C-alpha cells in the first residue's frame, strides 16, 4: 500500500526466541495508541495459553481503513483485528469477517448482557454478530462550571430549550466574542447525535434512500443551525479554532460536545487554576423526550477474519481482551473506556465525577445506519449543513439536496438489493 509504513513486532523476547517451537503466530492488527498498549497485555495471554504466540502490528488510524481493504484484496488479512464499529458493515458486505454467535454462546468470557446494548448492537447485522466491543466512546458535553454558575445556571440543563437558555445566558454575560457552545461546522457527529435523539432514522426504505427531510431530522437541524444563526455558537470549522484548550480557558466557549479522548486532554491542557472548574454532562434531550438525550454509539470492536487458518487461537485473543480484568488494565494504560459494564466498578472509574456521565450516556446510545456507505453519507451531512450554519443557504433546500446526495450514494445498494430479491436470495 503506497505511503504506508507499519511495523510487525513480536510481543516479547521469549516469543521471539521460541517462535520456531511454538508454531505460527496469531496476527493481531491494532490501530494508533491501542496498538502500543495491547502489546503490554499479550504476555499474560501467552502465559495463560502455553504454545500460543501473538504478534501485534500497530497501524496508524489514518492508514487503517486503506490497509484493511488492501489486505483484503491481496488476501493478506490478519487473524484478528481491531475494527472501528462503523467499518463493520463494509467488512461484512465483503464477507471478510467471521460470524461470532456460536463462539459467544459457548464462551464463559464474553457475556452479551454485560455490554452496553447500543454498543453491542453496532456489531449485529441482519441478526448476526460479527464483532465483540473492545472499548467504547460516545459524545456528551464538556463545560466550564464557573461560567455557567456566573450566568445563573446552577444545574446542567436536561432539555434542548433549557440548554439553549443556558447558552443565551452565558453569551449575554460574556459579551461579544464569547459563545455558549463550540460546535465545529465540519463535524458530522454532533448534528447526527441531535437527530437520533429526536428520533430521526436518517435512512428509509430498508436503508435504500435518505430520510433527511423527515420531520425528526429537520427538528434537530433547525435546533443545530439556530445556534449559529443566533450567535450562540461560532460558525467555525476545526481548522479555524486556534487552540481549543486555550480558548476554553479564556472563556471564549463555555461548552463543547466531544468524547472521552478529551478527558485526559482537559486535565493536561487547562491551567491548574481551572482544574476545579470543568466537568461533563450527558446530552440534553429534545423537549418532551426522556433525559438524557440519545448520543452515538462509538468505539472499536474485535473481529476474526474468515481467511484465518487459526480462528480458535484468534478467538482466545478476543476472549482475553474482553475479560473485565483485562479491560480495566487496558483503561489504566491508555484511558479507553471499557466496553464491559462490570469493568466500570473499577474505583477510579466509578468515583470520577467527570467520567461517570459517560457511564450514564453509554446506556443511551444508538448506532449509525449499518451500511457500508455510511462514512460517505456522514461527510455529506456536514458538507451540506455548513453553508446553512454560515447563513448562506436555506435549510429546506439543503435537506432536499442532502437526500438527493444520499440517494445517489445508495444507488448501487438499491441495485444489489433488487437483484437479490429477483433471485430470491435473503
Coordinates of C-alpha atoms in Angstrom, one line a residue:
X1 CA 0.0 0.0 0.0
X2 CA 1.5 3.3 -1.2
X3 CA 2.8 5.6 1.5
X4 CA 2.0 3.3 4.5
X5 CA 4.7 2.1 6.8
X6 CA 3.9 -0.4 9.5
X7 CA 5.9 -2.4 12.0
X8 CA 5.1 -6.0 12.9
X9 CA 6.9 -6.8 16.2
X10 CA 6.9 -9.9 18.4
X11 CA 5.4 -9.2 21.8
X12 CA 8.3 -10.4 23.9
X13 CA 11.9 -11.7 23.7
X14 CA 10.6 -15.1 24.8
X15 CA 8.1 -15.2 22.0
X16 CA 10.8 -14.3 19.5
X17 CA 13.3 -16.9 20.8
X18 CA 10.8 -19.7 20.9
X19 CA 8.8 -18.8 17.8
X20 CA 10.0 -21.9 16.0
X21 CA 9.0 -24.2 18.8
X22 CA 5.6 -22.6 19.3
X23 CA 4.3 -22.5 15.7
X24 CA 2.9 -19.8 13.6
X25 CA 1.9 -16.6 15.5
X26 CA -1.6 -15.3 15.6
X27 CA -1.5 -11.9 13.9
X28 CA -3.3 -9.1 15.6
X29 CA -3.7 -5.7 14.0
X30 CA -4.5 -2.7 16.3
X31 CA -4.6 1.0 15.5
X32 CA -3.0 4.1 16.9
X33 CA -2.2 4.2 20.7
X34 CA -4.2 0.9 21.2
X35 CA -1.6 -0.9 19.1
X36 CA 1.1 0.2 21.5
X37 CA -0.8 -0.6 24.7
X38 CA -2.1 -4.0 23.7
X39 CA 1.5 -5.3 23.4
X40 CA 1.8 -4.9 27.2
X41 CA -1.2 -7.2 27.7
X42 CA -0.2 -10.0 25.5
X43 CA 2.5 -11.6 27.6
X44 CA -0.2 -12.6 30.2
X45 CA -2.3 -14.1 27.4
X46 CA 0.7 -16.2 26.2
X47 CA 1.4 -17.3 29.7
X48 CA -2.2 -18.5 30.1
X49 CA -2.1 -20.4 26.9
X50 CA 1.3 -22.2 26.5
X51 CA 2.1 -22.6 22.9
X52 CA 0.1 -19.6 21.8
X53 CA 2.2 -16.8 20.2
X54 CA 0.8 -13.4 19.2
X55 CA 2.3 -10.7 17.0
X56 CA 0.9 -7.2 17.1
X57 CA 1.1 -4.9 14.2
X58 CA 0.4 -1.3 15.0
X59 CA -1.1 0.7 12.2
X60 CA -1.8 4.5 12.3
X61 CA -5.5 5.3 12.3
X62 CA -5.0 7.5 9.2
X63 CA -3.9 4.4 7.3
X64 CA -6.0 1.7 8.9
X65 CA -9.1 1.6 6.6
X66 CA -7.0 1.6 3.4
X67 CA -4.7 -1.1 5.0
X68 CA -7.6 -3.3 5.7
X69 CA -9.0 -3.0 2.2
X70 CA -5.7 -3.5 0.6
X71 CA -5.1 -6.6 2.7
X72 CA -8.5 -8.0 1.7
X73 CA -7.8 -7.6 -2.0
X74 CA -4.3 -9.0 -1.5
X75 CA -5.5 -11.9 0.7
X76 CA -3.2 -10.8 3.5
X77 CA -5.7 -10.1 6.3
X78 CA -4.5 -10.9 9.8
X79 CA -6.3 -13.4 12.1
X80 CA -7.9 -10.9 14.4
X81 CA -8.1 -7.1 14.3
X82 CA -9.4 -4.0 16.0
X83 CA -12.3 -2.6 13.9
X84 CA -14.0 0.8 14.1
X85 CA -17.6 -0.1 14.6
X86 CA -18.7 1.9 11.6
X87 CA -16.4 -0.2 9.4
X88 CA -18.1 -3.5 10.3
X89 CA -20.9 -3.2 7.7
X90 CA -18.3 -2.7 4.9
X91 CA -16.2 -5.7 6.0
X92 CA -19.4 -7.8 6.3
X93 CA -20.5 -6.8 2.8
X94 CA -17.1 -8.1 1.6
X95 CA -17.7 -11.4 3.5
X96 CA -14.4 -10.8 5.2
X97 CA -15.2 -11.3 8.9
X98 CA -16.4 -14.3 10.7
X99 CA -19.9 -14.6 12.4
X100 CA -19.4 -15.0 16.1
X101 CA -22.7 -16.0 17.5
X102 CA -21.8 -19.6 18.1
X103 CA -18.5 -18.7 19.7
X104 CA -20.1 -16.2 22.1
X105 CA -22.8 -18.7 23.0
X106 CA -20.1 -21.2 24.1
X107 CA -17.9 -18.6 25.8
X108 CA -17.6 -18.0 29.6
X109 CA -15.6 -14.9 29.0
X110 CA -17.9 -12.9 26.6
X111 CA -21.2 -12.2 28.2
X112 CA -23.5 -10.1 26.0
X113 CA -25.6 -8.9 28.9
X114 CA -22.6 -7.2 30.4
X115 CA -22.2 -4.8 27.4
X116 CA -24.0 -1.6 26.7
X117 CA -26.9 -2.6 24.5
X118 CA -26.4 0.3 21.9
X119 CA -22.7 -0.5 21.6
X120 CA -23.3 -4.3 21.2
X121 CA -25.9 -3.6 18.5
X122 CA -23.3 -1.9 16.3
X123 CA -21.8 -5.3 15.8
X124 CA -25.1 -7.0 14.8
X125 CA -26.1 -7.0 11.1
X126 CA -29.3 -8.8 9.9
X127 CA -29.4 -10.6 13.2
X128 CA -25.8 -12.0 13.1
X129 CA -23.0 -10.9 15.4
X130 CA -19.7 -10.0 13.7
X131 CA -17.6 -8.3 16.4
X132 CA -17.2 -8.0 20.1
X133 CA -16.9 -4.5 21.6
X134 CA -13.4 -3.8 22.8
X135 CA -13.6 -0.2 24.1
X136 CA -16.4 2.4 23.8
X137 CA -16.8 6.1 23.2
X138 CA -19.7 8.5 22.8
X139 CA -20.2 12.2 22.8
X140 CA -21.5 14.4 25.6
X141 CA -21.0 17.9 26.9
X142 CA -17.7 19.2 28.5
X143 CA -18.4 22.5 30.2
X144 CA -17.0 25.3 32.4
X145 CA -18.9 25.0 35.7
X146 CA -17.8 28.5 36.8
X147 CA -19.0 30.2 33.6
X148 CA -22.4 28.6 33.8
X149 CA -22.7 29.5 37.5
X150 CA -21.7 33.1 36.9
X151 CA -24.5 33.2 34.3
X152 CA -27.0 31.9 36.8
X153 CA -27.1 28.3 35.6
X154 CA -26.9 26.1 38.7
X155 CA -27.7 22.7 37.3
X156 CA -26.7 21.5 33.8
X157 CA -29.8 21.6 31.5
X158 CA -31.7 18.5 30.7
X159 CA -33.8 19.7 27.7
X160 CA -32.9 21.4 24.5
X161 CA -34.8 24.6 25.4
X162 CA -33.1 24.8 28.8
X163 CA -29.7 24.1 27.1
X164 CA -30.3 26.9 24.7
X165 CA -31.4 29.3 27.5
X166 CA -28.1 28.4 29.3
X167 CA -26.1 29.3 26.2
X168 CA -28.0 32.6 25.9
X169 CA -27.2 33.5 29.5
X170 CA -23.5 32.7 29.1
X171 CA -23.2 34.6 25.8
X172 CA -25.1 37.6 27.2
X173 CA -22.8 37.7 30.3
X174 CA -19.7 37.1 28.3
X175 CA -20.3 39.8 25.7
X176 CA -19.0 40.0 22.1
X177 CA -16.7 37.2 21.0
X178 CA -17.9 34.9 23.8
X179 CA -20.1 31.9 23.0
X180 CA -22.2 29.4 24.9
X181 CA -21.0 26.4 22.8
X182 CA -18.3 25.3 20.4
X183 CA -19.8 23.2 17.7
X184 CA -17.3 22.9 14.7
X185 CA -19.1 23.2 11.4
X186 CA -17.0 20.5 9.7
X187 CA -18.0 17.6 12.0
X188 CA -21.0 15.3 11.3
X189 CA -21.3 13.5 14.7
X190 CA -22.9 16.4 16.6
X191 CA -25.8 17.1 14.2
X192 CA -26.4 13.4 13.7
X193 CA -26.4 12.8 17.5
X194 CA -29.0 15.6 17.9
X195 CA -31.0 13.9 15.1
X196 CA -31.1 10.4 16.5
X197 CA -32.0 12.0 19.9
X198 CA -35.0 13.5 18.1
X199 CA -36.0 10.1 16.7
X200 CA -34.6 10.5 13.2
X201 CA -34.0 7.3 11.2
X202 CA -31.6 9.0 8.7
X203 CA -32.3 6.4 6.0
X204 CA -35.5 5.0 4.9
X205 CA -37.0 2.0 2.9
X206 CA -34.5 -0.5 4.3
X207 CA -31.6 2.0 4.0
X208 CA -32.3 2.5 0.3
X209 CA -32.9 6.2 0.5
X210 CA -32.1 9.3 2.5
X211 CA -34.6 10.5 5.2
X212 CA -33.1 13.9 5.9
X213 CA -36.3 15.8 5.0
X214 CA -38.2 13.8 7.6
X215 CA -39.7 16.0 10.5
X216 CA -37.4 14.4 13.1
X217 CA -34.2 15.3 11.3
X218 CA -35.5 18.7 10.3
X219 CA -36.3 19.5 14.0
X220 CA -32.7 18.6 15.0
X221 CA -31.2 20.5 12.1
X222 CA -33.2 23.6 12.9
X223 CA -32.0 23.5 16.5
X224 CA -28.4 22.9 15.3
X225 CA -28.2 25.7 12.8
X226 CA -30.2 28.1 15.0
X227 CA -27.3 28.1 17.5
X228 CA -25.1 29.7 14.8
X229 CA -27.8 31.9 13.4
X230 CA -28.4 33.4 16.9
X231 CA -24.8 33.8 17.9
X232 CA -24.7 31.1 20.5
X233 CA -22.0 29.0 18.6
X234 CA -19.4 30.5 16.3
X235 CA -19.6 29.3 12.7
X236 CA -16.0 27.9 12.8
X237 CA -14.5 24.7 11.4
X238 CA -11.9 22.9 13.4
X239 CA -9.2 24.4 11.4
X240 CA -10.4 27.9 12.3
X241 CA -10.1 27.2 16.1
X242 CA -6.7 28.4 17.0
X243 CA -6.3 26.4 20.2
X244 CA -9.3 24.8 21.7
X245 CA -7.9 24.4 25.2
X246 CA -6.5 27.9 25.5
X247 CA -9.8 29.3 24.2
X248 CA -11.8 27.2 26.7
X249 CA -9.5 28.5 29.4
X250 CA -10.0 32.1 28.2
X251 CA -13.8 31.7 28.3
X252 CA -14.4 32.0 24.6
X253 CA -16.6 28.9 24.8
X254 CA -18.4 27.6 27.9
X255 CA -19.4 24.2 26.4
X256 CA -18.1 21.7 23.9
X257 CA -19.7 18.5 22.6
X258 CA -16.9 15.9 22.4
X259 CA -15.8 12.4 23.5
X260 CA -13.7 10.7 26.2
X261 CA -10.4 11.3 24.4
X262 CA -10.7 14.8 25.8
X263 CA -10.8 13.8 29.4
X264 CA -7.1 13.5 29.5
X265 CA -6.5 16.5 27.3
X266 CA -8.6 18.8 29.5
X267 CA -6.7 17.6 32.6
X268 CA -3.3 18.2 30.8
X269 CA -4.0 21.3 28.9
X270 CA -6.3 23.5 31.0
X271 CA -4.4 25.5 33.6
X272 CA -4.2 24.3 37.2
X273 CA -6.4 27.2 38.3
X274 CA -9.3 25.8 36.2
X275 CA -9.0 22.1 37.1
X276 CA -11.8 22.5 39.6
X277 CA -14.0 24.5 37.1
X278 CA -14.9 22.0 34.4
X279 CA -16.8 18.7 34.2
X280 CA -19.0 16.7 31.8
X281 CA -22.8 16.0 31.5
X282 CA -24.9 13.8 29.3
X283 CA -26.6 15.4 26.3
X284 CA -29.8 17.2 27.0
X285 CA -32.9 15.7 25.4
X286 CA -35.4 17.2 22.9
X287 CA -38.2 18.9 24.8
X288 CA -40.9 16.3 25.6
X289 CA -38.5 13.4 25.4
X290 CA -36.8 11.4 28.2
X291 CA -33.4 12.6 29.6
X292 CA -30.6 12.0 28.8
X293 CA -30.7 12.6 25.1
X294 CA -29.5 9.8 22.9
X295 CA -25.9 10.0 21.6
X296 CA -23.9 8.0 19.1
X297 CA -22.5 4.5 19.8
X298 CA -18.8 4.7 19.1
X299 CA -15.6 2.8 19.8
X300 CA -13.8 -0.2 18.4
X301 CA -14.6 -3.9 18.3
X302 CA -12.6 -7.1 17.8
X303 CA -13.2 -9.2 14.8
X304 CA -11.9 -12.6 13.5
X305 CA -11.3 -12.8 9.7
X306 CA -12.8 -15.6 7.6
X307 CA -9.5 -16.1 5.9
X308 CA -7.7 -17.0 9.1
X309 CA -6.3 -20.5 9.5
X310 CA -6.1 -20.0 13.3
X311 CA -9.7 -19.0 14.2
X312 CA -9.7 -20.9 17.5
X313 CA -6.5 -19.2 18.6
X314 CA -7.7 -15.8 17.3
X315 CA -10.9 -16.3 19.5
X316 CA -8.7 -16.8 22.5
X317 CA -7.2 -13.3 21.9
X318 CA -10.7 -11.9 21.7
X319 CA -11.8 -13.6 24.9
X320 CA -8.8 -12.4 26.8
X321 CA -9.1 -8.8 25.7
X322 CA -12.8 -8.9 26.6
X323 CA -12.4 -10.0 30.2
X324 CA -13.3 -7.3 32.7
X325 CA -9.9 -7.5 34.4
X326 CA -8.1 -7.0 31.1
X327 CA -10.5 -4.2 30.2
X328 CA -9.7 -2.4 33.5
X329 CA -6.0 -2.8 32.8
X330 CA -6.4 -1.5 29.3
X331 CA -8.2 1.6 30.6
X332 CA -5.4 2.2 33.1
X333 CA -2.8 2.0 30.3
X334 CA -4.5 4.2 27.7
X335 CA -7.7 5.7 29.1
X336 CA -10.1 3.9 26.6
X337 CA -13.4 3.4 28.3
X338 CA -14.3 -0.3 29.0
X339 CA -17.0 -2.0 26.9
X340 CA -17.9 -4.2 29.8
X341 CA -20.3 -2.7 32.3
X342 CA -18.7 -4.8 35.1
X343 CA -15.3 -3.2 34.4
X344 CA -16.8 0.1 35.5
X345 CA -16.7 -1.0 39.1
X346 CA -13.0 0.0 39.0
X347 CA -12.9 2.6 41.8
X348 CA -11.0 5.2 39.8
X349 CA -13.7 5.0 37.1
X350 CA -16.7 4.6 39.4
X351 CA -15.8 7.6 41.6
X352 CA -14.6 10.0 38.9
X353 CA -17.3 12.7 38.6
X354 CA -16.1 13.6 35.0
X355 CA -16.2 10.0 33.8
X356 CA -19.4 8.9 35.4
X357 CA -21.6 10.9 33.0
X358 CA -20.1 8.7 30.2
X359 CA -21.3 5.6 32.0
X360 CA -24.9 7.1 32.0
X361 CA -24.7 8.3 28.4
X362 CA -23.5 4.9 27.2
X363 CA -26.8 3.4 28.3
X364 CA -28.4 5.8 25.9
X365 CA -26.6 5.5 22.6
X366 CA -27.6 4.4 19.1
X367 CA -25.7 3.0 16.2
X368 CA -25.5 5.0 13.0
X369 CA -27.0 3.3 9.9
X370 CA -25.3 0.0 9.3
X371 CA -24.5 0.3 5.7
X372 CA -21.0 0.3 4.0
X373 CA -21.7 3.7 2.6
X374 CA -22.2 5.4 5.9
X375 CA -19.0 7.3 6.1
X376 CA -19.7 8.9 2.6
X377 CA -23.1 9.8 3.8
X378 CA -21.8 11.3 7.1
X379 CA -19.4 13.6 5.2
X380 CA -22.3 14.9 3.1
X381 CA -24.2 15.8 6.3
X382 CA -21.7 18.3 7.4
X383 CA -20.8 19.5 3.9
X384 CA -24.5 20.3 3.3
X385 CA -25.2 21.8 6.7
X386 CA -22.1 24.0 7.0
X387 CA -23.4 26.7 4.5
X388 CA -26.6 26.9 6.5
X389 CA -24.7 27.4 9.7
X390 CA -22.8 30.2 8.0
X391 CA -26.0 31.8 6.8
X392 CA -25.5 31.3 3.1
X393 CA -28.1 28.6 2.3
X394 CA -31.7 27.8 3.1
X395 CA -32.2 24.7 5.4
X396 CA -35.1 23.2 3.4
X397 CA -33.2 23.4 0.1
X398 CA -30.1 21.9 1.7
X399 CA -32.1 19.0 3.2
X400 CA -33.6 18.3 -0.3
X401 CA -30.1 18.3 -1.7
X402 CA -28.8 16.1 1.0
X403 CA -31.5 13.5 0.3
X404 CA -30.5 13.6 -3.4
X405 CA -26.8 13.1 -2.5
X406 CA -27.6 10.2 -0.3
X407 CA -29.9 8.6 -2.9
X408 CA -27.0 8.8 -5.4
X409 CA -24.6 7.2 -2.9
X410 CA -27.1 4.4 -2.2
X411 CA -27.8 3.7 -5.9
X412 CA -25.6 0.6 -6.0
X413 CA -27.1 -0.7 -2.8
X414 CA -30.6 -0.4 -4.3
X415 CA -29.4 -2.3 -7.4
X416 CA -27.9 -5.1 -5.3
X417 CA -30.9 -5.4 -3.1
X418 CA -33.2 -5.5 -6.1
X419 CA -31.0 -8.2 -7.7
X420 CA -31.1 -10.3 -4.6
X421 CA -34.8 -10.0 -4.4
X422 CA -35.2 -11.0 -8.0
X423 CA -33.0 -14.1 -7.4
X424 CA -35.0 -15.0 -4.3
X425 CA -32.0 -14.6 -2.0
X426 CA -32.3 -13.4 1.6

